């Protein structure tokens, strides 16, 4: 998933704001410098800039979280802010809330329930500003401070809000001016997408506890579905604080602003006419304390479980204890990739650890917090998978290098989706099925796991036969409604492509994206083929192998654009093509129709142009090169694609294009291109992402680019490029191995947009544990990261000498590639 703007729209509003306090960046810079002299282990959290992606529609949540945390405490702001926080200083803060997603493209936002806002009410209880529009305030400029496991923001009236987190709970700390009476408003109904579907709130003044439960709607899925969520707010800080007044309130935009001092209960249903009947609790403290501590527990099961979660995960621990525990959990993840910090450009260190941070921030681990069809499941359960179409390309491949346990847990959750719903989830959001994008990209994710960890699968709790059945079902069984799961496999399997304007008498879904759905279905079929091959299912392997070549069936050899011939196009069931200008929905397109799931997207391609999607056959690029007219034309076409501005960095179909030169035996040109792509689209500022992070799809893409490798999903092949750091080690503690990549001849001067002449940057030799690699374009997981040891990547400044694979090209089905799994 990306954004809901037109292709052109994304570039309209990016601004450079300096909202995070200057101390955030200066602290990171100092920590990286100090690491040069450090003895002993490093604190990697100090290199992370949680604000990258909080501007320019990155939609990153900078909130306090642990790795894969179910809660992410952040403020919620007005304007376009799907993750709650944005840097834009013109926006207002509505409050601080425990649940968010990071990097999603939904226009209305996601979660933001159970929001609390500290208030000063000099006129007393009845004068408090409880309604959203009345209570919202601007921030005190340039005072926002956040880091892994910690979030703080100060309002323009001086009130400071801080939070730290465990998996399902957190501590909030509020600082008030001297001699003021602290007031708080706490929401029952509001959330970011204004989706309240009924719930209740109870105040227990003796316990100092407020419990809330209700139902809300999805951020990226059918509006008729809703999920349940519960919160438990403990207000007394173990008895150190004393409540003064308490009560409930309701409000709306039509003049309602009612308060009930001493009342303890609210029970409200869905407002059928639309809009949210705002409501919640209002309370104050005795004795003008300057600091107020509040403990928050969250659950998707019950209010009792929300309170129990706060009790078991926090108990009476202090804010600093919880913050330190969160930091330790982050260091455990971040230290799985260690780099030579002293000899790495500081921006690269910051970009890498910031990316690795976000690549363990989501999806949200809601194990034991299940509802609906998943209630009480014995499987792991992850919420906010968002779109597998985004994450299969780089997010799961990155996880596969160092974190098989976490990867297996998420795969377990995917397979459980098939068990409980009939198909694997594509875009689970807010515990609900979200919209499908390219089909069933989960097949590629579980295929990637199977190809890498089939030997360990059983020990990791994964039954490969079940995994295969789940992927097979996606490919073979047509769901009656494929907007939320599965694919339109009936007509695809009948015609060998998804026909445009076809009569489908047995299933429904939005009849768009026929070109890109065919390309994605074909690659998903390749993933199923890979698992079938692994499990010795010969007939299935042959069937899915053949089907994976269906990408050829939407290739129209007659379409010409800018002198290049042959493009993917949507096609009628009678075999005729329906012409779409290949530039349509590219960044330079100024047509105003939309390119995502909107009903005016008749382009045939999803969030992308035909120019871009025509590169997509990662399992058979050799044949694509033939279709395009041979290696030379392919390379010229790639060059033109970038120079004409058709490359759209902010969307996932573009991810693999910069490394395409490898397949035409020109790996040095991929090296140049990746340098351009990184320096044109990524940096260390809040606007430092080219589009939404898409559940860390962008983060993991950047991490691969900086490490100088690129994955081919659902295979164990990794393309080799030129690292941005002289040395790194990937630790895989489950396998008990570490792999160190030494970059011989590394020159920091090569780490810029255009590699200067005479500077080492191009890969001339690759050696794996002392043995020269059979190709300098790629290596295999089973020869490298599976066994550990030393990889040497030797660089030269002689680009011509390095511009061939000196051995096998990366594999393609049509040239005999992927003949066996390892
Ligand atoms: C690192 O150590 C050297 C030598 O002791 C010293 O001159 C330098 O200032 C130190 N750098 C930092 C960033 O602490
Ligand atoms: C809320 O009210 C409904 C009736 O409108 C009732 O069925 C439900 O039990 C009440 N829930 C709570 C938690 O009070
Ligand atoms: C998810 O939570 C469960 C339950 O606490 C835990 O066993 C598991 O290790 C967690 N997984 C991840 C990836 O955080
Ligand atoms: C292609 O489809 C569009 C509708 O999306 C239609 O208006 C147009 O006439 C079709 N063109 C051809 C050549 O079939
Ligand atoms: C897009 O805009 C450019 C300049 O603004 C113009 O030259 C071009 O014809 C337009 N293209 C389309 C398809 O409208
Ligand atoms: C492209 O180049 C490679 C390596 O030189 C060669 O094996 C392949 O046949 C060429 N492909 C085409 C379509 O010419
Ligand atoms: C580091 O990033 C900042 C912010 O994008 C940029 O201004 C600076 O030029 C970069 N420094 C280097 C050495 O690339
Ligand atoms: C690559 O390195 C290995 C090991 O040092 C060496 O044997 C081989 O000759 C080198 N190849 C090239 C082309 O430099
Ligand atoms: C890797 O290199 C290190 C240091 O050069 C050496 O100690 C180690 O034995 C090597 N490991 C392998 C598996 O070759």
Short mmCIF file of C-alpha atoms in Angstrom, two decimals, residues 284-657:
data_model
loop_
_atom_site.label_atom_id
_atom_site.label_comp_id
_atom_site.label_asym_id
_atom_site.label_seq_id
_atom_site.Cartn_x
_atom_site.Cartn_y
_atom_site.Cartn_z
CA UNK A 284 -8.14 16.22 38.38
CA UNK A 285 -5.56 15.73 41.14
CA UNK A 286 -5.24 17.10 44.63
CA UNK A 287 -2.33 19.12 45.91
CA UNK A 288 -0.92 20.76 42.76
CA UNK A 289 1.65 18.05 42.01
CA UNK A 290 4.10 19.14 39.31
CA UNK A 291 4.43 15.58 37.99
CA UNK A 292 1.65 13.06 37.38
CA UNK A 293 2.38 9.40 36.54
CA UNK A 294 -0.26 7.29 34.82
CA UNK A 295 -0.03 3.58 33.99
CA UNK A 296 -1.81 2.30 30.90
CA UNK A 297 -2.63 -1.28 29.91
CA UNK A 298 -4.12 -2.29 26.55
CA UNK A 299 -5.86 -5.46 25.39
CA UNK A 300 -7.85 -6.73 22.44
CA UNK A 301 -9.61 -9.24 24.73
CA UNK A 302 -11.13 -7.46 27.75
CA UNK A 303 -10.71 -4.63 30.25
CA UNK A 304 -9.65 -7.22 32.83
CA UNK A 305 -6.87 -8.37 30.56
CA UNK A 306 -5.85 -4.76 29.87
CA UNK A 307 -5.43 -4.22 33.64
CA UNK A 308 -3.63 -7.55 34.02
CA UNK A 309 -1.23 -6.62 31.21
CA UNK A 310 -0.29 -3.39 32.98
CA UNK A 311 0.11 -5.28 36.23
CA UNK A 312 2.31 -8.05 34.80
CA UNK A 313 4.40 -5.98 32.38
CA UNK A 314 4.86 -2.89 34.55
CA UNK A 315 3.64 -3.48 38.07
CA UNK A 316 5.30 -0.84 40.21
CA UNK A 317 8.37 -0.33 37.99
CA UNK A 318 9.55 3.22 37.53
CA UNK A 319 9.49 5.15 34.28
CA UNK A 320 13.27 4.86 34.00
CA UNK A 321 13.22 1.09 34.63
CA UNK A 322 10.71 0.52 31.84
CA UNK A 323 12.60 2.86 29.52
CA UNK A 324 15.88 1.01 30.20
CA UNK A 325 14.22 -2.36 29.59
CA UNK A 326 12.87 -1.08 26.27
CA UNK A 327 16.33 0.15 25.30
CA UNK A 328 17.85 -3.24 26.10
CA UNK A 329 15.25 -4.98 23.92
CA UNK A 330 16.10 -2.59 21.09
CA UNK A 331 19.81 -3.17 21.45
CA UNK A 332 19.22 -6.91 21.19
CA UNK A 333 17.65 -6.36 17.74
CA UNK A 334 19.91 -3.56 16.52
CA UNK A 335 23.14 -5.37 17.40
CA UNK A 336 22.27 -8.23 15.04
CA UNK A 337 23.98 -6.16 12.38
CA UNK A 338 27.22 -4.53 13.49
CA UNK A 339 29.20 -2.19 11.29
CA UNK A 340 32.61 -0.60 11.47
CA UNK A 341 31.26 2.66 12.91
CA UNK A 342 34.55 4.63 13.03
CA UNK A 343 35.19 4.12 9.31
CA UNK A 344 31.61 4.47 8.08
CA UNK A 345 30.22 7.88 7.03
CA UNK A 346 28.11 9.14 9.94
CA UNK A 347 24.97 9.58 7.83
CA UNK A 348 25.22 5.95 6.72
CA UNK A 349 25.44 4.77 10.33
CA UNK A 350 22.39 6.83 11.22
CA UNK A 351 20.40 5.73 8.16
CA UNK A 352 21.27 2.09 8.73
CA UNK A 353 20.37 1.85 12.42
CA UNK A 354 17.30 4.00 11.92
CA UNK A 355 16.21 1.59 9.18
CA UNK A 356 16.98 -1.46 11.29
CA UNK A 357 14.96 0.10 14.11
CA UNK A 358 11.89 0.50 11.94
CA UNK A 359 12.44 -2.96 10.46
CA UNK A 360 11.73 -4.34 13.98
CA UNK A 361 9.01 -1.85 14.95
CA UNK A 362 6.22 -3.63 13.09
CA UNK A 363 4.15 -5.76 12.64
CA UNK A 364 2.57 -5.47 16.08
CA UNK A 365 2.85 -8.56 18.26
CA UNK A 366 -0.68 -9.18 19.55
CA UNK A 367 -0.04 -12.77 20.57
CA UNK A 368 -2.49 -13.73 23.29
CA UNK A 369 -4.64 -10.71 22.35
CA UNK A 370 -6.86 -12.28 19.76
CA UNK A 371 -10.48 -11.75 18.80
CA UNK A 372 -13.02 -12.78 16.20
CA UNK A 373 -12.03 -15.91 14.29
CA UNK A 374 -8.66 -15.87 16.06
CA UNK A 375 -9.99 -15.74 19.63
CA UNK A 376 -8.00 -18.10 21.79
CA UNK A 377 -5.76 -19.33 18.98
CA UNK A 378 -2.70 -21.24 20.08
CA UNK A 379 -0.67 -19.67 17.27
CA UNK A 380 1.35 -16.50 17.41
CA UNK A 381 -0.69 -13.55 16.25
CA UNK A 382 0.53 -10.35 14.60
CA UNK A 383 -1.67 -7.35 13.98
CA UNK A 384 -1.01 -4.61 11.44
CA UNK A 385 0.67 -6.82 8.87
CA UNK A 386 -0.50 -4.21 6.42
CA UNK A 387 0.13 -5.12 2.93
CA UNK A 388 2.15 -8.17 2.17
CA UNK A 389 2.50 -6.65 -1.32
CA UNK A 390 4.74 -4.04 0.37
CA UNK A 391 6.70 -6.29 2.70
CA UNK A 392 7.50 -9.41 0.65
CA UNK A 393 10.17 -7.63 -1.40
CA UNK A 394 12.63 -6.52 1.29
CA UNK A 395 11.15 -6.59 4.81
CA UNK A 396 10.94 -10.37 5.25
CA UNK A 397 14.15 -11.04 3.32
CA UNK A 398 15.98 -8.75 5.78
CA UNK A 399 14.41 -10.57 8.72
CA UNK A 400 15.49 -13.88 7.18
CA UNK A 401 19.17 -12.94 7.47
CA UNK A 402 19.27 -12.55 11.25
CA UNK A 403 15.94 -13.29 12.91
CA UNK A 404 14.51 -16.70 11.97
CA UNK A 405 12.61 -16.98 15.27
CA UNK A 406 10.67 -13.76 14.73
CA UNK A 407 10.18 -14.61 11.06
CA UNK A 408 8.79 -18.05 11.98
CA UNK A 409 6.35 -16.51 14.45
CA UNK A 410 4.99 -14.18 11.79
CA UNK A 411 4.80 -17.02 9.26
CA UNK A 412 2.86 -18.99 11.88
CA UNK A 413 0.43 -16.08 12.09
CA UNK A 414 0.05 -16.04 8.27
CA UNK A 415 -0.65 -19.77 8.19
CA UNK A 416 -3.13 -19.38 11.03
CA UNK A 417 -4.91 -16.82 8.87
CA UNK A 418 -5.45 -19.55 6.29
CA UNK A 419 -6.65 -21.96 8.99
CA UNK A 420 -9.16 -19.51 10.41
CA UNK A 421 -10.25 -17.48 7.35
CA UNK A 422 -9.59 -19.87 4.48
CA UNK A 423 -6.82 -17.79 2.87
CA UNK A 424 -3.68 -16.15 4.19
CA UNK A 425 -3.98 -12.47 5.14
CA UNK A 426 -2.84 -9.91 2.59
CA UNK A 427 -3.31 -6.61 4.39
CA UNK A 428 -4.40 -7.26 7.97
CA UNK A 429 -4.97 -3.90 9.64
CA UNK A 430 -6.56 -3.23 13.04
CA UNK A 431 -7.07 -6.99 13.45
CA UNK A 432 -9.30 -6.93 10.37
CA UNK A 433 -8.77 -7.94 6.76
CA UNK A 434 -7.56 -5.01 4.68
CA UNK A 435 -7.67 -4.53 0.92
CA UNK A 436 -5.64 -6.79 -1.33
CA UNK A 437 -3.18 -5.13 -3.70
CA UNK A 438 -1.41 -7.53 -6.01
CA UNK A 439 -3.08 -10.77 -4.93
CA UNK A 440 -1.74 -13.15 -2.31
CA UNK A 441 1.76 -11.85 -1.63
CA UNK A 442 1.80 -13.94 1.56
CA UNK A 443 2.75 -16.85 -0.73
CA UNK A 444 6.06 -15.13 -1.41
CA UNK A 445 6.63 -14.45 2.28
CA UNK A 446 6.07 -18.04 3.39
CA UNK A 447 8.01 -19.19 0.31
CA UNK A 448 10.93 -17.07 1.40
CA UNK A 449 10.81 -18.64 4.86
CA UNK A 450 10.60 -22.17 3.43
CA UNK A 451 13.51 -21.75 1.04
CA UNK A 452 15.74 -20.40 3.84
CA UNK A 453 14.66 -22.40 6.88
CA UNK A 454 13.21 -25.71 5.68
CA UNK A 455 15.81 -27.59 7.73
CA UNK A 456 14.86 -25.72 10.88
CA UNK A 457 11.15 -25.26 10.14
CA UNK A 458 9.88 -27.99 12.47
CA UNK A 459 12.08 -26.79 15.31
CA UNK A 460 10.80 -23.27 14.65
CA UNK A 461 7.22 -24.52 14.95
CA UNK A 462 6.34 -24.48 11.25
CA UNK A 463 4.84 -27.48 9.50
CA UNK A 464 5.98 -27.16 5.87
CA UNK A 465 3.12 -29.27 4.53
CA UNK A 466 0.66 -26.90 6.16
CA UNK A 467 2.62 -23.92 4.87
CA UNK A 468 2.36 -25.40 1.39
CA UNK A 469 -1.38 -26.04 1.72
CA UNK A 470 -1.89 -22.42 2.70
CA UNK A 471 0.02 -21.10 -0.34
CA UNK A 472 -1.60 -23.70 -2.64
CA UNK A 473 -5.05 -22.56 -1.50
CA UNK A 474 -4.24 -18.96 -2.43
CA UNK A 475 -3.26 -20.10 -5.91
CA UNK A 476 -6.02 -22.62 -6.53
CA UNK A 477 -9.14 -21.74 -4.58
CA UNK A 478 -11.08 -18.72 -5.70
CA UNK A 479 -12.61 -16.81 -2.79
CA UNK A 480 -16.12 -15.52 -3.45
CA UNK A 481 -14.83 -12.02 -2.67
CA UNK A 482 -11.15 -11.33 -3.37
CA UNK A 483 -10.95 -7.70 -2.25
CA UNK A 484 -9.70 -8.86 1.13
CA UNK A 485 -7.98 -12.20 0.62
CA UNK A 486 -6.86 -14.63 -2.06
CA UNK A 487 -6.93 -13.84 -5.76
CA UNK A 488 -9.31 -13.92 -8.68
CA UNK A 489 -7.84 -17.30 -9.46
CA UNK A 490 -10.82 -18.67 -11.39
CA UNK A 491 -10.40 -16.42 -14.43
CA UNK A 492 -6.62 -16.10 -14.05
CA UNK A 493 -6.16 -19.85 -14.09
CA UNK A 494 -8.59 -20.20 -17.01
CA UNK A 495 -7.05 -17.54 -19.28
CA UNK A 496 -3.46 -17.43 -18.08
CA UNK A 497 -3.92 -13.78 -17.15
CA UNK A 498 -6.51 -11.68 -15.35
CA UNK A 499 -8.70 -10.57 -18.23
CA UNK A 500 -9.96 -7.01 -18.41
CA UNK A 501 -13.76 -6.62 -18.39
CA UNK A 502 -14.31 -10.34 -17.98
CA UNK A 503 -17.60 -11.97 -17.02
CA UNK A 504 -16.92 -13.58 -13.65
CA UNK A 505 -19.99 -15.45 -12.46
CA UNK A 506 -18.63 -16.75 -9.19
CA UNK A 507 -16.55 -14.08 -7.49
CA UNK A 508 -16.45 -10.34 -6.94
CA UNK A 509 -13.80 -7.73 -6.35
CA UNK A 510 -12.74 -4.37 -7.73
CA UNK A 511 -12.30 -4.95 -11.45
CA UNK A 512 -9.09 -3.01 -11.88
CA UNK A 513 -5.27 -3.60 -12.00
CA UNK A 514 -5.52 -6.51 -14.43
CA UNK A 515 -1.97 -5.98 -15.72
CA UNK A 516 -0.26 -5.76 -12.35
CA UNK A 517 -2.44 -8.44 -10.80
CA UNK A 518 -1.31 -10.83 -13.54
CA UNK A 519 2.35 -9.96 -12.96
CA UNK A 520 2.03 -10.38 -9.19
CA UNK A 521 -0.07 -13.58 -9.41
CA UNK A 522 2.62 -15.04 -11.69
CA UNK A 523 5.37 -14.25 -9.21
CA UNK A 524 3.23 -15.66 -6.38
CA UNK A 525 2.91 -18.82 -8.49
CA UNK A 526 6.70 -18.92 -8.67
CA UNK A 527 6.81 -18.83 -4.86
CA UNK A 528 4.38 -21.77 -4.68
CA UNK A 529 6.54 -23.55 -7.27
CA UNK A 530 9.57 -23.04 -5.03
CA UNK A 531 7.83 -24.69 -2.07
CA UNK A 532 6.53 -27.54 -4.25
CA UNK A 533 10.09 -28.12 -5.51
CA UNK A 534 11.39 -28.15 -1.96
CA UNK A 535 8.80 -30.68 -0.84
CA UNK A 536 9.20 -32.92 -3.91
CA UNK A 537 5.70 -32.28 -5.24
CA UNK A 538 6.69 -32.83 -8.85
CA UNK A 539 3.31 -32.38 -10.53
CA UNK A 540 2.52 -29.21 -8.63
CA UNK A 541 5.98 -27.89 -9.28
CA UNK A 542 5.48 -28.30 -13.03
CA UNK A 543 2.05 -26.72 -12.89
CA UNK A 544 3.11 -23.67 -10.90
CA UNK A 545 6.34 -23.36 -12.87
CA UNK A 546 4.29 -23.02 -16.04
CA UNK A 547 1.91 -20.61 -14.41
CA UNK A 548 4.74 -18.44 -13.15
CA UNK A 549 5.47 -17.64 -16.81
CA UNK A 550 2.03 -16.06 -17.18
CA UNK A 551 3.65 -12.66 -16.91
CA UNK A 552 4.35 -13.17 -20.62
CA UNK A 553 0.63 -13.26 -21.40
CA UNK A 554 0.14 -9.57 -20.69
CA UNK A 555 3.15 -8.55 -22.77
CA UNK A 556 2.02 -6.52 -25.77
CA UNK A 557 4.98 -6.49 -28.18
CA UNK A 558 3.38 -3.79 -30.34
CA UNK A 559 3.24 -0.95 -27.81
CA UNK A 560 5.95 1.64 -28.30
CA UNK A 561 6.87 4.41 -25.85
CA UNK A 562 9.82 6.78 -26.27
CA UNK A 563 11.15 4.46 -28.95
CA UNK A 564 11.12 1.35 -26.72
CA UNK A 565 9.00 -1.53 -27.86
CA UNK A 566 6.95 -4.00 -25.84
CA UNK A 567 5.08 -3.25 -22.60
CA UNK A 568 2.81 -5.05 -20.19
CA UNK A 569 -0.80 -4.11 -20.86
CA UNK A 570 -4.20 -5.19 -19.68
CA UNK A 571 -5.92 -7.62 -21.99
CA UNK A 572 -9.47 -8.69 -22.81
CA UNK A 573 -10.58 -12.31 -22.49
CA UNK A 574 -10.67 -12.52 -26.33
CA UNK A 575 -6.93 -11.93 -26.36
CA UNK A 576 -7.00 -8.30 -27.55
CA UNK A 577 -5.06 -5.74 -25.53
CA UNK A 578 -6.53 -2.56 -24.11
CA UNK A 579 -3.96 0.16 -24.64
CA UNK A 580 -2.81 2.22 -21.67
CA UNK A 581 -0.14 4.86 -22.15
CA UNK A 582 2.87 3.26 -20.42
CA UNK A 583 3.68 6.62 -18.80
CA UNK A 584 0.31 6.86 -17.13
CA UNK A 585 0.66 6.89 -13.32
CA UNK A 586 4.41 7.48 -13.55
CA UNK A 587 5.80 10.46 -11.59
CA UNK A 588 5.89 12.63 -14.73
CA UNK A 589 2.30 11.88 -15.63
CA UNK A 590 0.03 14.89 -15.19
CA UNK A 591 -3.24 13.12 -15.82
CA UNK A 592 -5.41 13.55 -12.76
CA UNK A 593 -6.97 10.10 -12.45
CA UNK A 594 -5.82 8.12 -9.47
CA UNK A 595 -3.52 5.12 -9.41
CA UNK A 596 -4.35 3.17 -6.28
CA UNK A 597 -7.59 1.37 -5.40
CA UNK A 598 -9.80 4.29 -6.39
CA UNK A 599 -12.57 3.59 -8.86
CA UNK A 600 -11.07 5.95 -11.45
CA UNK A 601 -7.89 3.87 -11.73
CA UNK A 602 -8.43 2.27 -15.12
CA UNK A 603 -4.70 2.14 -15.75
CA UNK A 604 -4.39 -1.62 -15.43
CA UNK A 605 -1.53 -1.24 -12.93
CA UNK A 606 -1.49 -0.67 -9.19
CA UNK A 607 0.31 2.40 -7.80
CA UNK A 608 2.63 2.25 -10.76
CA UNK A 609 2.95 2.75 -14.49
CA UNK A 610 3.27 0.16 -17.23
CA UNK A 611 6.76 1.57 -17.79
CA UNK A 612 7.62 0.48 -14.27
CA UNK A 613 5.66 -2.75 -13.90
CA UNK A 614 6.99 -4.05 -17.23
CA UNK A 615 10.28 -4.79 -15.44
CA UNK A 616 8.60 -7.18 -13.02
CA UNK A 617 9.52 -10.84 -13.47
CA UNK A 618 12.17 -11.31 -10.77
CA UNK A 619 12.25 -15.06 -11.41
CA UNK A 620 12.76 -14.78 -15.17
CA UNK A 621 14.45 -11.53 -16.05
CA UNK A 622 16.55 -13.26 -18.73
CA UNK A 623 13.42 -13.78 -20.78
CA UNK A 624 12.23 -10.27 -20.13
CA UNK A 625 15.52 -9.11 -21.63
CA UNK A 626 14.75 -11.10 -24.76
CA UNK A 627 11.24 -9.64 -24.93
CA UNK A 628 12.73 -6.16 -24.70
CA UNK A 629 15.17 -6.83 -27.51
CA UNK A 630 18.38 -8.02 -25.87
CA UNK A 631 20.94 -6.87 -23.33
CA UNK A 632 21.92 -3.60 -24.98
CA UNK A 633 18.38 -2.42 -25.44
CA UNK A 634 17.50 -3.55 -21.93
CA UNK A 635 20.33 -1.44 -20.47
CA UNK A 636 19.42 1.57 -22.64
CA UNK A 637 15.82 1.17 -21.60
CA UNK A 638 16.77 1.07 -17.90
CA UNK A 639 18.89 4.21 -18.33
CA UNK A 640 16.02 5.93 -20.10
CA UNK A 641 13.55 4.82 -17.43
CA UNK A 642 15.59 6.67 -14.80
CA UNK A 643 16.55 9.71 -16.85
CA UNK A 644 13.00 10.27 -18.10
CA UNK A 645 11.72 10.29 -14.52
CA UNK A 646 9.56 7.16 -14.69
CA UNK A 647 11.20 5.63 -11.61
CA UNK A 648 8.90 6.12 -8.64
CA UNK A 649 11.02 5.63 -5.55
CA UNK A 650 8.06 5.83 -3.19
CA UNK A 651 6.28 2.71 -4.39
CA UNK A 652 7.22 -0.92 -4.07
CA UNK A 653 7.11 -2.07 -7.71
CA UNK A 654 10.17 0.13 -8.22
CA UNK A 655 12.28 -1.59 -5.57
CA UNK A 656 14.17 -4.00 -7.81
CA UNK A 657 14.59 -1.77 -10.87
#
